[in-house]
Each structure stands twice: as structure tokens, then as C-alpha cells.
Coordinates of C-alpha atoms in Angstrom, one line a residue:
M79 CA 9.6 -2.6 5.6
R80 CA 11.8 -4.0 2.9
L81 CA 11.7 -7.4 4.6
T82 CA 7.9 -7.2 4.8
S83 CA 7.7 -6.5 1.1
V84 CA 10.0 -9.5 0.3
F85 CA 8.0 -11.9 2.4
M86 CA 4.7 -10.7 0.8
C87 CA 6.1 -11.1 -2.7
L88 CA 7.3 -14.6 -1.8
A89 CA 3.9 -15.5 -0.5
M90 CA 2.3 -14.3 -3.7
L91 CA 4.7 -15.8 -6.2
A92 CA 6.2 -18.9 -4.6
V93 CA 3.3 -20.9 -3.2
P94 CA 2.9 -24.1 -5.2
A95 CA -0.5 -24.3 -7.0
A96 CA -1.1 -27.7 -5.6
A97 CA -0.6 -26.5 -2.0
A98 CA -2.9 -23.4 -2.4
A99 CA -6.4 -23.7 -1.0
P100 CA -9.2 -23.3 -3.6
L101 CA -10.5 -19.8 -3.8
P102 CA -13.8 -19.5 -1.9
D103 CA -16.9 -18.3 -3.6
P104 CA -17.4 -14.5 -3.2
H105 CA -20.0 -13.1 -0.9
Q106 CA -22.3 -10.6 -2.6
V107 CA -22.9 -7.4 -0.7
E108 CA -25.2 -4.5 -1.4
I109 CA -24.0 -0.9 -0.9
P110 CA -26.5 2.0 -0.9
E111 CA -25.4 4.8 -3.2
G112 CA -28.1 7.4 -3.8
N113 CA -30.7 6.0 -6.2
V114 CA -28.5 3.0 -7.0
T115 CA -27.8 -0.1 -5.0
L116 CA -24.2 -1.0 -5.8
H117 CA -23.7 -4.7 -5.9
A118 CA -20.2 -6.0 -5.1
Q119 CA -18.5 -9.3 -4.7
L120 CA -16.4 -9.7 -1.6
Y121 CA -13.5 -12.1 -0.9
R122 CA -12.2 -12.2 2.7
P123 CA -9.4 -14.1 4.4
D124 CA -10.4 -16.4 7.3
G125 CA -10.6 -14.8 10.7
D126 CA -11.9 -11.7 12.2
G127 CA -9.3 -9.2 10.9
P128 CA -8.8 -6.4 10.7
F129 CA -7.6 -7.0 7.2
P130 CA -6.0 -4.6 4.7
T131 CA -8.5 -4.3 1.9
V132 CA -8.4 -3.6 -1.9
I133 CA -11.3 -2.1 -3.9
A134 CA -10.8 -3.7 -7.3
L135 CA -12.4 -1.9 -10.3
H136 CA -13.3 -3.9 -13.4
G137 CA -12.6 -2.8 -16.9
C138 CA -15.1 -1.9 -19.7
G139 CA -16.1 -5.5 -20.1
G140 CA -17.7 -5.6 -16.7
L141 CA -17.2 -7.7 -13.7
A142 CA -19.2 -10.9 -14.4
G143 CA -19.3 -13.5 -17.1
R144 CA -22.2 -15.4 -18.6
S145 CA -22.3 -17.9 -15.8
E146 CA -19.9 -16.5 -13.2
P147 CA -20.1 -13.5 -10.8
V148 CA -16.4 -12.6 -11.3
L149 CA -14.4 -13.0 -14.5
P150 CA -11.2 -15.2 -14.4
R151 CA -8.9 -12.2 -14.5
Y152 CA -10.4 -10.6 -11.4
R153 CA -10.8 -13.9 -9.6
D154 CA -7.2 -14.7 -10.2
W155 CA -6.1 -11.3 -8.8
A156 CA -8.4 -11.8 -5.8
E157 CA -6.7 -15.2 -5.2
Q158 CA -3.3 -13.5 -5.4
L159 CA -4.3 -10.8 -2.9
L160 CA -5.8 -13.2 -0.5
T161 CA -2.4 -15.0 -0.2
T162 CA -1.0 -11.7 1.1
G163 CA -3.8 -11.3 3.7
H164 CA -5.9 -8.8 1.8
A165 CA -9.7 -8.7 1.5
V166 CA -10.9 -7.8 -1.9
L167 CA -14.1 -5.9 -2.7
L168 CA -15.2 -5.8 -6.4
P169 CA -18.0 -3.3 -7.1
D170 CA -20.1 -4.1 -10.2
S171 CA -20.6 -0.7 -11.8
Y172 CA -22.4 -2.0 -14.8
G173 CA -24.4 -4.9 -13.5
S174 CA -25.7 -2.8 -10.7
R175 CA -27.3 -0.5 -13.3
E176 CA -28.5 -3.4 -15.5
L177 CA -25.9 -2.7 -18.2
G178 CA -23.7 -5.0 -20.2
P179 CA -20.1 -4.4 -21.4
Q180 CA -19.4 -0.9 -22.4
C181 CA -16.2 -1.4 -24.5
R182 CA -17.7 -0.7 -27.9
I183 CA -20.2 1.9 -26.8
K184 CA -19.2 5.4 -28.0
E185 CA -21.0 7.2 -25.2
H186 CA -20.7 5.3 -22.0
Q187 CA -23.8 5.2 -19.9
V188 CA -21.7 5.1 -16.7
Q189 CA -19.4 8.1 -16.7
T190 CA -15.8 7.3 -15.6
R191 CA -15.2 10.5 -13.7
R192 CA -18.7 10.7 -12.1
A193 CA -20.6 7.5 -11.6
R194 CA -17.6 5.2 -11.3
V195 CA -15.9 7.6 -8.9
A196 CA -19.1 7.7 -6.9
D197 CA -19.0 3.9 -6.8
I198 CA -15.5 4.0 -5.4
N199 CA -16.4 6.5 -2.7
A200 CA -19.5 4.5 -1.8
A201 CA -17.4 1.3 -1.5
R202 CA -14.9 3.1 0.7
Q203 CA -17.6 4.5 2.9
W204 CA -19.1 1.0 3.3
L205 CA -15.7 -0.5 4.1
V206 CA -14.8 1.9 6.9
Q207 CA -17.9 0.9 8.7
Q208 CA -16.9 -2.8 8.8
K209 CA -15.1 -4.1 11.9
W210 CA -13.0 -6.5 9.9
V211 CA -11.4 -3.8 7.8
A212 CA -8.1 -2.2 8.6
K213 CA -9.4 1.3 7.9
R214 CA -6.0 2.9 7.3
R215 CA -5.1 0.2 4.7
I216 CA -7.8 0.5 2.1
S217 CA -6.2 0.6 -1.4
L218 CA -7.4 0.7 -5.0
I219 CA -6.6 -1.5 -8.0
G220 CA -8.2 -0.9 -11.4
W221 CA -8.0 -2.2 -15.0
G222 CA -8.7 -0.2 -18.2
N223 CA -11.8 1.8 -17.6
G224 CA -11.7 1.1 -13.9
A225 CA -8.1 2.3 -13.8
A226 CA -9.1 5.5 -15.5
A227 CA -11.8 6.0 -12.8
L228 CA -9.1 5.3 -10.2
L229 CA -7.0 8.2 -11.6
W230 CA -9.9 10.6 -11.1
A231 CA -10.6 9.2 -7.6
V232 CA -7.1 9.9 -6.3
R233 CA -6.9 13.5 -7.5
P234 CA -6.6 16.0 -4.7
Q235 CA -9.7 17.8 -5.8
V236 CA -11.9 14.7 -5.3
W237 CA -11.0 14.0 -1.7
S238 CA -14.0 13.9 0.6
R239 CA -13.1 14.5 4.2
N240 CA -16.4 13.1 5.2
V241 CA -14.9 9.6 4.9
E242 CA -11.5 9.2 6.6
P243 CA -8.9 8.0 6.5
D244 CA -8.0 8.3 2.9
F245 CA -6.9 5.4 0.6
R246 CA -3.5 3.9 1.4
S247 CA -2.3 3.5 -2.2
A248 CA -3.5 2.8 -5.8
V249 CA -2.5 0.6 -8.8
A250 CA -3.8 1.4 -12.3
F251 CA -3.4 -1.3 -15.0
Y252 CA -3.3 0.2 -18.6
P253 CA -5.6 3.3 -18.0
D254 CA -6.5 5.8 -20.7
C255 CA -4.3 8.6 -19.4
R256 CA -5.0 11.2 -22.2
A257 CA -7.8 13.1 -20.4
S258 CA -5.9 13.0 -17.0
F259 CA -2.7 14.2 -18.6
G260 CA -4.5 17.0 -20.5
L261 CA -6.0 18.3 -17.2
G262 CA -2.8 18.3 -15.3
W263 CA -3.2 15.1 -13.2
S264 CA -1.7 14.7 -9.8
A265 CA -2.4 12.2 -6.9
R266 CA -2.9 12.6 -3.2
V267 CA -2.0 9.0 -2.5
P268 CA 0.9 6.9 -3.9
T269 CA -0.1 5.7 -7.3
L270 CA 1.5 3.1 -9.6
V271 CA 0.7 2.7 -13.3
L272 CA 1.4 -0.6 -15.1
I273 CA 1.1 -0.7 -18.9
G274 CA 2.6 -2.4 -21.9
A275 CA 4.7 -0.5 -24.5
R276 CA 2.8 -2.3 -27.3
D277 CA -0.6 -1.4 -25.9
D278 CA -2.6 -0.2 -28.9
V279 CA -5.8 0.4 -26.9
T280 CA -4.4 2.9 -24.5
S281 CA -1.2 5.0 -24.8
S282 CA 1.8 4.2 -22.7
S283 CA 3.4 7.5 -23.8
A284 CA 0.4 9.5 -22.5
C285 CA 0.7 7.7 -19.2
H286 CA 4.4 8.4 -19.0
Q287 CA 3.8 12.1 -19.7
M288 CA 1.0 12.2 -17.0
V289 CA 3.2 10.7 -14.3
D290 CA 6.2 12.8 -15.3
G291 CA 4.1 15.9 -15.2
A292 CA 2.9 15.2 -11.7
R293 CA 6.4 15.2 -10.2
G294 CA 6.9 17.9 -7.6
R295 CA 3.2 18.6 -7.0
S296 CA 1.9 15.1 -6.2
A297 CA 2.1 12.2 -3.9
L298 CA 4.5 9.5 -5.1
A299 CA 3.6 8.4 -8.6
R300 CA 5.4 5.8 -10.6
I301 CA 5.0 4.1 -13.9
V302 CA 6.3 0.7 -15.2
V303 CA 6.2 0.1 -18.9
Y304 CA 6.7 -3.5 -20.1
P305 CA 8.4 -3.4 -23.5
E306 CA 6.8 -6.5 -25.1
A307 CA 3.4 -6.4 -23.4
Y308 CA 0.1 -5.6 -25.1
H309 CA -3.2 -4.5 -23.5
D310 CA -4.6 -7.0 -21.0
F311 CA -1.2 -8.5 -20.4
D312 CA -1.9 -9.6 -16.8
R313 CA -4.9 -11.9 -17.4
P314 CA -4.3 -15.6 -16.5
N315 CA -3.6 -18.2 -19.1
L316 CA -6.8 -19.9 -19.8
P317 CA -7.9 -22.7 -22.2
L318 CA -9.1 -21.3 -25.5
H319 CA -12.8 -22.2 -24.8
A320 CA -12.7 -20.5 -21.5
V321 CA -11.2 -17.3 -23.0
A322 CA -13.8 -17.3 -25.7
A323 CA -16.6 -17.5 -23.1
S324 CA -15.3 -14.6 -21.1
D325 CA -12.6 -12.0 -21.8
A326 CA -12.2 -12.4 -25.5
E327 CA -15.8 -11.6 -26.4
I328 CA -15.8 -8.4 -24.4
A329 CA -12.3 -7.2 -25.1
E330 CA -11.5 -3.7 -26.2
R331 CA -10.2 -3.1 -29.7
G332 CA -6.6 -4.0 -30.4
H333 CA -4.2 -6.8 -29.5
V334 CA -4.8 -8.4 -26.2
G335 CA -3.0 -11.3 -24.5
T336 CA -1.1 -12.6 -21.6
D337 CA 2.6 -11.8 -21.2
T338 CA 3.8 -14.2 -18.6
G339 CA 7.0 -12.3 -17.7
A340 CA 5.1 -9.0 -17.4
R341 CA 2.3 -10.6 -15.4
K342 CA 4.7 -12.1 -12.9
D343 CA 6.6 -8.8 -12.5
A344 CA 3.2 -7.0 -12.1
Q345 CA 2.3 -9.4 -9.3
K346 CA 5.6 -8.5 -7.5
Q347 CA 5.1 -4.8 -8.1
V348 CA 1.5 -4.8 -6.7
A349 CA 2.6 -6.8 -3.6
E350 CA 5.4 -4.3 -2.9
W351 CA 3.2 -1.3 -3.6
L352 CA 0.4 -2.4 -1.3
S353 CA 2.9 -3.2 1.5
R354 CA 4.2 0.4 1.6

């Protein structure tokens, strides 16, 4: 297992950019969910599978940009995950409801612990019906608001036995942990939290307390705090005009920016966690 983790990390980190195949355009899929049709973007490796699959949950800025179905941060992570043989499904919780970014809206029209958790469960139910999916290797990754939804989705109380098997693992980038900590959070699947110590949008100390409080009554939960990293530390380095047209205009309050060292370590941490 350790050798597998090492090889997957090397595949993610060491492939020269010039040798990497260009990321294919995503395929849009539609997932029925009650009164909502959940639109999602799908990246798949070549071949018939079955592939381990990641449900990737966008932050409060939404999934799409002005002229692109997937913002650079999520497209970059999809590319990284494809190199390790994963398919990536990105549900669009806001666009599916004809909503724009929710970062500066005081009362979110898409509730994290209800609508977004319902989106997660609908995505999982759709995936387990696909022949190309390795059904026992469906994992979650979320950023910001999507990571907060992930924390709700992996709680033992939320498990729906109508859709089995359960998620394999989960990775939460800089979630708001305050509500989860206050309600005695625990997880039923291995869950990794990645956050910067200088994050002034969400609280690394609250996440630390949440993870520490879950010990002894939870599946494996781990947190990595990057000392010099702010919020949004994992986004790719982009030309200034590209940033202005996408992430920067929809960012949450506070300092945001790429931390190259933290970003590279996060790629390694994610590869190892998903290979468990």
C-alpha cells in the first residue's frame, strides 16, 4: 500500500508539463434530484474502467466562470486526479439552480447542510449506477463552502443505506468548521482537512478543535495546517488577467493567494489519502 501511494504521488508530481496530455473538455451530465436537475461536469480517463472516482465540490464562488464550464482551480485539480487514474465529477450546485456566486450573500439560497448534501448524495447515487465507476472507491473533495458541505455529508447521522457502498474517503480544503465543531462533529469515513494557519476567512483553530474532538468516536480524521498559507492557497498560478476574470472577482473576504509549497504538499497529501 505504501508503494502504491508513492507511485501515485510521483505520477501526480513528477510528470513534466510538456509531456502531459492536454486536459480534455468535460462532459456535462444531468442528474435527477427531486425538483432539481443537477448539472455536473465529468472528466474521465480513457478506457472502460472501472475507475476510482472523486466527487469534487466547488466553493462559494461556484463552479463555472464567465466563459468556461469549470474554473481554473477545479480544472487543475481534475487534471491532477486524472493522472492518478481517477474520474472526477463536479456537481454545479449554484448553476443548476440558476444562481450566481454566493460568497457575499448573508443568507445562502443553497443551504450547506441540506441542499448541498442532497447534491452529494444524488451524485453518489448516479455514480454507483455507472458501469465505469469503481463503486467502492468513490471519494469526496471540497473547497470552502463545498468542504463545509462535505463535513456534513460524512457525519454518521447522514449515512443513507439506500445507496451502498459508502464513500471511500474525503478531503476538505479550508472549510468553515465552527458549526461542525459546535455540534460535536465526527466522520464515518476517513477525512482529511487541509487549511492555512493564516486563513482569515475560515478558522484553522476551529478545524483543529473539531478534528481533535472527534478522536475516539470517529473514523480516521486528520488535519494538516500550513503555517504560511492563506485561504485559497491551492489554486494554480495564473496570469493576472486570467485571475481577474475568474477566481479573484468571486473570492471570499480576506487574503487569498497561491502558496506553492503548500499547494505541492497538498497534492501529495491528497494522492496518499485517496490511495488508502
